[in-house]
Amino acid sequence: SQQGEEDPQALSIQEGENATMNCSYKTSINNLQWYRQNSGRGLVHLILIRSNEREKHSGRLRVTLDTSKKSSSLLITASRAADTASYFCATDGRQAGTALIFGKGTTLSVSS
Amino acid sequence: DAGVIQSPRHEVTEMGQEVTLRCKPISGHDYLFWYRQTMMRGLELLIYFNNNVPIDDSGMPEDRFSAKMPNASFSTLKIQPSEPRDSAVYFCASSPGLSTGYTFGSGTRLTVV
């Protein structure tokens, strides 16, 4: 079963604009992760945010986490055509021994 | 490091045939995961191993699916007999811990006709 649900399902923007994707989840977590998947490729880990963190940055990526609302957002600033990909959030659940469960993803299209 | 290596990249087989997918994890990673991706169901966890021992196989669809990890550098996912509904992209991933970032392979695209 999906733990995380991304919103929107698809997003189209122009190069240079910012892209924001949201993720909601159902149960308590230890951490939340974001991954990128280019067409026909495997997933690539982008960033991990722990349940006691509220915000984290990595280059042009900014992730926020609100555990009270069970939601997270991924912001990509100054987007580029190379950012075109699907983006997934994944959560581990607080129960020991739980592997990552992925949402269905947001497909981002950045046009030049 | 070459990353997580999966083979084959593409597999087309007839219904009823046995299919074996292979994975070589990153050296030193204690965890290995098998996921399946379809448009309808997204990414589903099938099974994961810790130090070569299967820990959670609750995602394995049915008895037609089996996975093994005979040593720290090799794992297989076998489907016997295969059915058209098994068509999907199968990913192997490895990680040093359960709550750390996972490194995914490029996947095996399986088509059962």
mmCIF file of C-alpha atoms in Angstrom:
data_model
loop_
_atom_site.group_PDB
_atom_site.id
_atom_site.type_symbol
_atom_site.label_atom_id
_atom_site.label_comp_id
_atom_site.label_asym_id
_atom_site.label_seq_id
_atom_site.Cartn_x
_atom_site.Cartn_y
_atom_site.Cartn_z
ATOM 1 C CA SER A 1 0.000 0.000 0.000
ATOM 2 C CA GLN A 2 1.171 3.536 -0.742
ATOM 3 C CA GLN A 3 2.279 5.454 2.320
ATOM 4 C CA GLY A 4 3.064 8.702 0.524
ATOM 5 C CA GLU A 5 0.918 10.489 -2.021
ATOM 6 C CA GLU A 6 2.434 13.209 -4.183
ATOM 7 C CA ASP A 7 0.591 16.227 -5.468
ATOM 8 C CA PRO A 8 0.261 17.309 -8.199
ATOM 9 C CA GLN A 9 0.503 14.210 -10.378
ATOM 10 C CA ALA A 10 1.983 16.289 -13.191
ATOM 11 C CA LEU A 11 3.579 19.725 -13.354
ATOM 12 C CA SER A 12 4.729 21.722 -16.382
ATOM 13 C CA ILE A 13 6.853 24.845 -16.008
ATOM 14 C CA GLN A 14 9.311 26.991 -17.926
ATOM 15 C CA GLU A 15 13.046 26.994 -17.340
ATOM 16 C CA GLY A 16 14.013 29.356 -14.557
ATOM 17 C CA GLU A 17 10.744 28.949 -12.667
ATOM 18 C CA ASN A 18 10.450 27.213 -9.329
ATOM 19 C CA ALA A 19 8.752 23.829 -8.995
ATOM 20 C CA THR A 20 6.979 22.735 -5.829
ATOM 21 C CA MET A 21 5.820 19.194 -5.197
ATOM 22 C CA ASN A 22 3.963 18.002 -2.146
ATOM 23 C CA CYS A 23 3.780 14.685 -0.371
ATOM 24 C CA SER A 24 1.304 13.525 2.241
ATOM 25 C CA TYR A 25 1.649 10.356 4.272
ATOM 26 C CA LYS A 26 -0.479 8.422 6.695
ATOM 27 C CA THR A 27 1.505 7.035 9.611
ATOM 28 C CA SER A 28 4.310 8.279 11.837
ATOM 29 C CA ILE A 29 7.769 8.161 10.312
ATOM 30 C CA ASN A 30 11.442 8.189 11.232
ATOM 31 C CA ASN A 31 12.449 9.968 8.063
ATOM 32 C CA LEU A 32 11.171 10.983 4.655
ATOM 33 C CA GLN A 33 13.197 10.820 1.478
ATOM 34 C CA TRP A 34 12.853 12.261 -2.016
ATOM 35 C CA TYR A 35 14.000 10.493 -5.172
ATOM 36 C CA ARG A 36 14.201 11.428 -8.846
ATOM 37 C CA GLN A 37 13.614 9.072 -11.764
ATOM 38 C CA ASN A 38 14.533 9.982 -15.301
ATOM 39 C CA SER A 39 12.639 8.191 -18.037
ATOM 40 C CA GLY A 40 13.783 4.593 -18.398
ATOM 41 C CA ARG A 41 16.223 4.816 -15.508
ATOM 42 C CA GLY A 42 16.416 3.808 -11.867
ATOM 43 C CA LEU A 43 15.578 6.082 -8.966
ATOM 44 C CA VAL A 44 18.221 8.430 -7.625
ATOM 45 C CA HIS A 45 18.265 9.497 -3.993
ATOM 46 C CA LEU A 46 18.045 13.286 -3.607
ATOM 47 C CA ILE A 47 17.620 14.145 0.040
ATOM 48 C CA LEU A 48 16.622 12.682 3.405
ATOM 49 C CA ILE A 49 14.902 14.635 6.153
ATOM 50 C CA ARG A 50 14.460 13.209 9.643
ATOM 51 C CA SER A 51 11.264 13.497 11.651
ATOM 52 C CA ASN A 52 12.882 15.982 14.066
ATOM 53 C CA GLU A 53 13.959 18.298 11.223
ATOM 54 C CA ARG A 54 11.729 20.928 9.643
ATOM 55 C CA GLU A 55 13.750 22.040 6.650
ATOM 56 C CA LYS A 56 16.744 20.858 4.676
ATOM 57 C CA HIS A 57 18.644 22.237 1.694
ATOM 58 C CA SER A 58 20.800 20.627 -0.945
ATOM 59 C CA GLY A 59 21.910 22.831 -3.812
ATOM 60 C CA ARG A 60 18.762 24.023 -5.608
ATOM 61 C CA LEU A 61 16.591 21.656 -3.558
ATOM 62 C CA ARG A 62 14.700 22.658 -0.453
ATOM 63 C CA VAL A 63 12.662 20.138 1.500
ATOM 64 C CA THR A 64 10.277 20.901 4.332
ATOM 65 C CA LEU A 65 8.599 18.496 6.701
ATOM 66 C CA ASP A 66 5.528 19.092 8.855
ATOM 67 C CA THR A 67 4.948 16.027 11.002
ATOM 68 C CA SER A 68 1.807 17.502 12.553
ATOM 69 C CA LYS A 69 0.207 17.614 9.111
ATOM 70 C CA LYS A 70 2.025 14.494 7.887
ATOM 71 C CA SER A 71 3.238 16.347 4.831
ATOM 72 C CA SER A 72 6.422 17.347 3.051
ATOM 73 C CA SER A 73 7.273 19.574 0.133
ATOM 74 C CA LEU A 74 10.126 19.567 -2.368
ATOM 75 C CA LEU A 75 11.049 22.884 -3.946
ATOM 76 C CA ILE A 76 13.361 23.014 -6.949
ATOM 77 C CA THR A 77 14.521 26.559 -7.572
ATOM 78 C CA ALA A 78 15.562 27.998 -10.925
ATOM 79 C CA SER A 79 14.543 24.842 -12.743
ATOM 80 C CA ARG A 80 16.396 23.558 -15.798
ATOM 81 C CA ALA A 81 15.359 21.295 -18.656
ATOM 82 C CA ALA A 82 17.553 18.610 -17.074
ATOM 83 C CA ASP A 83 15.222 18.593 -14.033
ATOM 84 C CA THR A 84 12.551 16.967 -16.200
ATOM 85 C CA ALA A 85 11.833 13.699 -14.409
ATOM 86 C CA SER A 86 9.457 12.010 -11.999
ATOM 87 C CA TYR A 87 9.890 12.791 -8.325
ATOM 88 C CA PHE A 88 8.911 10.404 -5.539
ATOM 89 C CA CYS A 89 8.642 10.742 -1.818
ATOM 90 C CA ALA A 90 9.310 7.690 0.340
ATOM 91 C CA THR A 91 8.722 7.039 4.003
ATOM 92 C CA ASP A 92 9.957 4.350 6.321
ATOM 93 C CA GLY A 93 7.295 4.192 9.036
ATOM 94 C CA ARG A 94 8.160 4.137 12.733
ATOM 95 C CA GLN A 95 7.746 0.389 13.100
ATOM 96 C CA ALA A 96 11.139 -1.275 13.274
ATOM 97 C CA GLY A 97 12.152 -3.178 10.188
ATOM 98 C CA THR A 98 10.012 -1.193 7.753
ATOM 99 C CA ALA A 99 11.566 -0.592 4.356
ATOM 100 C CA LEU A 100 10.834 2.496 2.277
ATOM 101 C CA ILE A 101 7.362 2.801 0.806
ATOM 102 C CA PHE A 102 7.076 5.063 -2.222
ATOM 103 C CA GLY A 103 4.302 7.283 -3.481
ATOM 104 C CA LYS A 104 3.230 7.305 -7.126
ATOM 105 C CA GLY A 105 5.252 10.392 -7.944
ATOM 106 C CA THR A 106 4.965 13.787 -9.587
ATOM 107 C CA THR A 107 5.994 14.059 -13.217
ATOM 108 C CA LEU A 108 7.804 17.344 -13.775
ATOM 109 C CA SER A 109 8.304 18.742 -17.258
ATOM 110 C CA VAL A 110 10.578 21.767 -17.668
ATOM 111 C CA SER A 111 10.544 23.377 -21.077
ATOM 112 C CA SER A 112 13.190 25.726 -22.424
ATOM 113 C CA ASP B 1 31.989 1.690 -7.612
ATOM 114 C CA ALA B 2 29.809 0.581 -10.531
ATOM 115 C CA GLY B 3 26.644 0.944 -8.505
ATOM 116 C CA VAL B 4 23.888 -1.635 -8.310
ATOM 117 C CA ILE B 5 24.037 -3.864 -11.363
ATOM 118 C CA GLN B 6 20.979 -5.628 -12.700
ATOM 119 C CA SER B 7 20.672 -8.076 -15.552
ATOM 120 C CA PRO B 8 19.170 -8.455 -17.997
ATOM 121 C CA ARG B 9 17.999 -4.909 -18.875
ATOM 122 C CA HIS B 10 15.131 -6.262 -20.940
ATOM 123 C CA GLU B 11 13.452 -9.658 -20.902
ATOM 124 C CA VAL B 12 10.648 -10.839 -23.146
ATOM 125 C CA THR B 13 9.249 -14.251 -22.382
ATOM 126 C CA GLU B 14 6.214 -16.344 -23.081
ATOM 127 C CA MET B 15 3.593 -17.048 -20.493
ATOM 128 C CA GLY B 16 4.446 -20.098 -18.451
ATOM 129 C CA GLN B 17 8.195 -19.738 -18.799
ATOM 130 C CA GLU B 18 10.583 -19.300 -15.894
ATOM 131 C CA VAL B 19 12.230 -15.908 -15.543
ATOM 132 C CA THR B 20 15.286 -15.117 -13.435
ATOM 133 C CA LEU B 21 16.348 -11.572 -12.677
ATOM 134 C CA ARG B 22 19.783 -10.874 -11.226
ATOM 135 C CA CYS B 23 21.254 -8.196 -9.005
ATOM 136 C CA LYS B 24 24.696 -7.295 -7.715
ATOM 137 C CA PRO B 25 24.472 -4.799 -4.850
ATOM 138 C CA ILE B 26 27.067 -2.242 -3.853
ATOM 139 C CA SER B 27 29.865 -3.821 -1.847
ATOM 140 C CA GLY B 28 29.458 -3.155 1.851
ATOM 141 C CA HIS B 29 25.726 -2.492 1.700
ATOM 142 C CA ASP B 30 23.973 -4.742 4.202
ATOM 143 C CA TYR B 31 20.473 -4.316 2.768
ATOM 144 C CA LEU B 32 19.108 -5.420 -0.586
ATOM 145 C CA PHE B 33 15.619 -4.662 -1.850
ATOM 146 C CA TRP B 34 13.508 -5.832 -4.763
ATOM 147 C CA TYR B 35 10.812 -3.443 -6.015
ATOM 148 C CA ARG B 36 8.369 -3.694 -8.898
ATOM 149 C CA GLN B 37 7.091 -0.662 -10.810
ATOM 150 C CA THR B 38 3.935 -0.479 -12.908
ATOM 151 C CA MET B 39 1.853 2.439 -14.086
ATOM 152 C CA MET B 40 -1.175 1.211 -12.179
ATOM 153 C CA ARG B 41 0.416 0.341 -8.837
ATOM 154 C CA GLY B 42 3.557 2.461 -8.784
ATOM 155 C CA LEU B 43 6.581 1.147 -6.898
ATOM 156 C CA GLU B 44 5.872 -1.877 -4.737
ATOM 157 C CA LEU B 45 8.301 -3.474 -2.303
ATOM 158 C CA LEU B 46 8.498 -7.193 -2.978
ATOM 159 C CA ILE B 47 11.127 -8.372 -0.500
ATOM 160 C CA TYR B 48 14.213 -7.188 1.292
ATOM 161 C CA PHE B 49 17.284 -8.871 2.761
ATOM 162 C CA ASN B 50 19.561 -7.911 5.617
ATOM 163 C CA ASN B 51 22.980 -9.563 5.601
ATOM 164 C CA ASN B 52 21.691 -12.086 3.030
ATOM 165 C CA VAL B 53 18.703 -13.092 5.199
ATOM 166 C CA PRO B 54 15.152 -12.388 3.933
ATOM 167 C CA ILE B 55 13.465 -10.090 6.429
ATOM 168 C CA ASP B 56 10.166 -9.048 4.877
ATOM 169 C CA ASP B 57 8.656 -10.917 1.941
ATOM 170 C CA SER B 58 5.083 -9.805 2.540
ATOM 171 C CA GLY B 59 5.086 -7.976 -0.782
ATOM 172 C CA MET B 60 5.808 -11.070 -2.855
ATOM 173 C CA PRO B 61 2.633 -11.509 -4.910
ATOM 174 C CA GLU B 62 2.286 -15.259 -4.681
ATOM 175 C CA ASP B 63 4.136 -18.534 -4.614
ATOM 176 C CA ARG B 64 5.215 -18.086 -8.215
ATOM 177 C CA PHE B 65 7.723 -15.523 -6.983
ATOM 178 C CA SER B 66 10.862 -16.444 -5.069
ATOM 179 C CA ALA B 67 14.017 -14.544 -4.152
ATOM 180 C CA LYS B 68 17.382 -15.678 -2.916
ATOM 181 C CA MET B 69 20.579 -14.067 -1.761
ATOM 182 C CA PRO B 70 23.235 -16.789 -1.591
ATOM 183 C CA ASN B 71 25.993 -14.317 -0.735
ATOM 184 C CA ALA B 72 26.572 -10.631 -0.111
ATOM 185 C CA SER B 73 27.257 -9.846 -3.759
ATOM 186 C CA PHE B 74 24.401 -11.574 -5.572
ATOM 187 C CA SER B 75 20.632 -11.908 -5.467
ATOM 188 C CA THR B 76 18.042 -13.404 -7.780
ATOM 189 C CA LEU B 77 14.323 -12.928 -8.224
ATOM 190 C CA LYS B 78 12.629 -15.836 -9.944
ATOM 191 C CA ILE B 79 9.137 -16.046 -11.401
ATOM 192 C CA GLN B 80 7.883 -19.512 -12.265
ATOM 193 C CA PRO B 81 5.583 -19.771 -14.144
ATOM 194 C CA SER B 82 5.401 -16.239 -15.514
ATOM 195 C CA GLU B 83 2.095 -14.580 -16.414
ATOM 196 C CA PRO B 84 1.267 -11.476 -18.506
ATOM 197 C CA ARG B 85 0.300 -9.567 -15.344
ATOM 198 C CA ASP B 86 3.899 -9.920 -14.141
ATOM 199 C CA SER B 87 4.972 -7.487 -16.871
ATOM 200 C CA ALA B 88 6.650 -4.573 -15.103
ATOM 201 C CA VAL B 89 10.001 -2.985 -14.390
ATOM 202 C CA TYR B 90 11.782 -4.763 -11.562
ATOM 203 C CA PHE B 91 14.297 -2.775 -9.560
ATOM 204 C CA CYS B 92 16.958 -3.931 -7.194
ATOM 205 C CA ALA B 93 18.321 -1.467 -4.636
ATOM 206 C CA SER B 94 20.888 -1.641 -1.868
ATOM 207 C CA SER B 95 21.748 0.488 1.125
ATOM 208 C CA PRO B 96 24.012 0.498 4.162
ATOM 209 C CA GLY B 97 21.006 0.860 6.464
ATOM 210 C CA LEU B 98 17.237 0.546 6.454
ATOM 211 C CA SER B 99 16.652 4.254 7.018
ATOM 212 C CA THR B 100 19.396 5.615 4.779
ATOM 213 C CA GLY B 101 19.262 6.508 1.097
ATOM 214 C CA TYR B 102 18.854 3.581 -1.268
ATOM 215 C CA THR B 103 20.903 3.123 -4.442
ATOM 216 C CA PHE B 104 18.832 1.690 -7.264
ATOM 217 C CA GLY B 105 19.903 -0.322 -10.256
ATOM 218 C CA SER B 106 18.731 0.542 -13.760
ATOM 219 C CA GLY B 107 15.985 -2.053 -13.600
ATOM 220 C CA THR B 108 14.867 -5.024 -15.675
ATOM 221 C CA ARG B 109 11.923 -4.429 -17.963
ATOM 222 C CA LEU B 110 9.991 -7.696 -18.089
ATOM 223 C CA THR B 111 7.392 -8.366 -20.740
ATOM 224 C CA VAL B 112 5.412 -11.595 -20.551
ATOM 225 C CA VAL B 113 3.445 -12.349 -23.715
#
